[in-house]
Amino acid sequence: APKSYYEQQRELLILEIAQSLNNALHNLNALNRSLEEVIQVGNEFAPVESLWSHFESVMGDQGLEEKETKREGDAE
């Protein structure tokens, strides 16, 4: 039995929707891979960040000690 115009158009639209969903899935997978790569690169910087934070805290503590020593010297 030949399909009606409505059925033909419906099948075309269903096919188009399926292709669009497939493209969306493909793009979401690509986005997911990119986000995973960004997270991985960020994680690789964690030890460097930790080292700089430690350096900053050591230098900050040293600066406070120097200021306190200077104040004690000025008070005398």
C-alpha atoms as a printed R data frame, in Angstrom:
   type eleno elety resid chain resno      x      y      z
1  ATOM     1    CA   ALA     A     1  0.000  0.000  0.000
2  ATOM     2    CA   PRO     A     2  1.442  3.389 -0.949
3  ATOM     3    CA   LYS     A     3  2.130  5.734  1.944
4  ATOM     4    CA   SER     A     4  0.191  8.925  2.303
5  ATOM     5    CA   TYR     A     5  1.860 12.319  2.092
6  ATOM     6    CA   TYR     A     6  1.461 12.671  5.870
7  ATOM     7    CA   GLU     A     7  3.232  9.345  6.534
8  ATOM     8    CA   GLN     A     8  6.067 10.222  4.135
9  ATOM     9    CA   GLN     A     9  6.593 13.614  5.785
10 ATOM    10    CA   ARG     A    10  6.378 12.034  9.226
11 ATOM    11    CA   GLU     A    11  9.098  9.507  8.341
12 ATOM    12    CA   LEU     A    12 11.303 12.285  6.947
13 ATOM    13    CA   LEU     A    13 10.868 14.322 10.120
14 ATOM    14    CA   ILE     A    14 11.573 11.295 12.323
15 ATOM    15    CA   LEU     A    15 14.728 10.604 10.310
16 ATOM    16    CA   GLU     A    16 15.805 14.250 10.594
17 ATOM    17    CA   ILE     A    17 15.168 14.237 14.356
18 ATOM    18    CA   ALA     A    18 17.165 11.007 14.740
19 ATOM    19    CA   GLN     A    19 20.082 12.517 12.801
20 ATOM    20    CA   SER     A    20 19.940 15.695 14.889
21 ATOM    21    CA   LEU     A    21 19.943 13.686 18.116
22 ATOM    22    CA   ASN     A    22 22.878 11.658 16.821
23 ATOM    23    CA   ASN     A    23 24.772 14.888 16.049
24 ATOM    24    CA   ALA     A    24 23.941 16.241 19.503
25 ATOM    25    CA   LEU     A    25 25.218 13.032 21.100
26 ATOM    26    CA   HIS     A    26 28.424 13.223 19.045
27 ATOM    27    CA   ASN     A    27 28.961 16.860 20.065
28 ATOM    28    CA   LEU     A    28 28.267 16.089 23.734
29 ATOM    29    CA   ASN     A    29 30.838 13.294 23.617
30 ATOM    30    CA   ALA     A    30 33.378 15.694 22.080
31 ATOM    31    CA   LEU     A    31 32.595 18.273 24.777
32 ATOM    32    CA   ASN     A    32 32.983 15.619 27.475
33 ATOM    33    CA   ARG     A    33 36.394 14.615 26.109
34 ATOM    34    CA   SER     A    34 37.478 18.260 26.031
35 ATOM    35    CA   LEU     A    35 36.339 18.819 29.613
36 ATOM    36    CA   GLU     A    36 38.179 15.688 30.745
37 ATOM    37    CA   GLU     A    37 41.346 16.984 29.052
38 ATOM    38    CA   VAL     A    38 40.965 20.381 30.738
39 ATOM    39    CA   ILE     A    39 40.513 18.703 34.129
40 ATOM    40    CA   GLN     A    40 43.536 16.494 33.508
41 ATOM    41    CA   VAL     A    41 45.704 19.498 32.606
42 ATOM    42    CA   GLY     A    42 44.430 21.309 35.703
43 ATOM    43    CA   ASN     A    43 45.294 18.315 37.873
44 ATOM    44    CA   GLU     A    44 48.812 18.313 36.450
45 ATOM    45    CA   PHE     A    45 49.263 21.836 37.833
46 ATOM    46    CA   ALA     A    46 48.214 20.826 41.367
47 ATOM    47    CA   PRO     A    47 51.757 19.981 42.575
48 ATOM    48    CA   VAL     A    48 53.098 23.260 41.153
49 ATOM    49    CA   GLU     A    49 50.295 25.213 42.834
50 ATOM    50    CA   SER     A    50 50.989 23.432 46.108
51 ATOM    51    CA   LEU     A    51 54.688 24.263 45.875
52 ATOM    52    CA   TRP     A    52 53.995 27.947 45.173
53 ATOM    53    CA   SER     A    53 51.463 28.104 48.028
54 ATOM    54    CA   HIS     A    54 54.034 26.627 50.385
55 ATOM    55    CA   PHE     A    55 56.665 29.083 49.120
56 ATOM    56    CA   GLU     A    56 54.252 31.993 49.589
57 ATOM    57    CA   SER     A    57 53.371 30.952 53.142
58 ATOM    58    CA   VAL     A    58 57.051 30.504 54.062
59 ATOM    59    CA   MET     A    59 57.952 33.896 52.616
60 ATOM    60    CA   GLY     A    60 54.928 35.474 54.314
61 ATOM    61    CA   ASP     A    61 55.918 34.003 57.676
62 ATOM    62    CA   GLN     A    62 59.476 35.207 57.165
63 ATOM    63    CA   GLY     A    63 58.208 38.713 56.361
64 ATOM    64    CA   LEU     A    64 56.146 38.787 59.569
65 ATOM    65    CA   GLU     A    65 59.144 37.700 61.629
66 ATOM    66    CA   GLU     A    66 61.266 40.474 60.094
67 ATOM    67    CA   LYS     A    67 58.579 43.098 60.867
68 ATOM    68    CA   GLU     A    68 58.261 41.892 64.473
69 ATOM    69    CA   THR     A    69 62.042 41.922 64.896
70 ATOM    70    CA   LYS     A    70 62.184 45.454 63.487
71 ATOM    71    CA   ARG     A    71 59.392 46.640 65.841
72 ATOM    72    CA   GLU     A    72 61.222 45.185 68.840
73 ATOM    73    CA   GLY     A    73 64.375 46.998 67.739
74 ATOM    74    CA   ASP     A    74 62.478 50.280 67.287
75 ATOM    75    CA   ALA     A    75 60.889 49.970 70.739
76 ATOM    76    CA   GLU     A    76 64.259 49.902 72.451
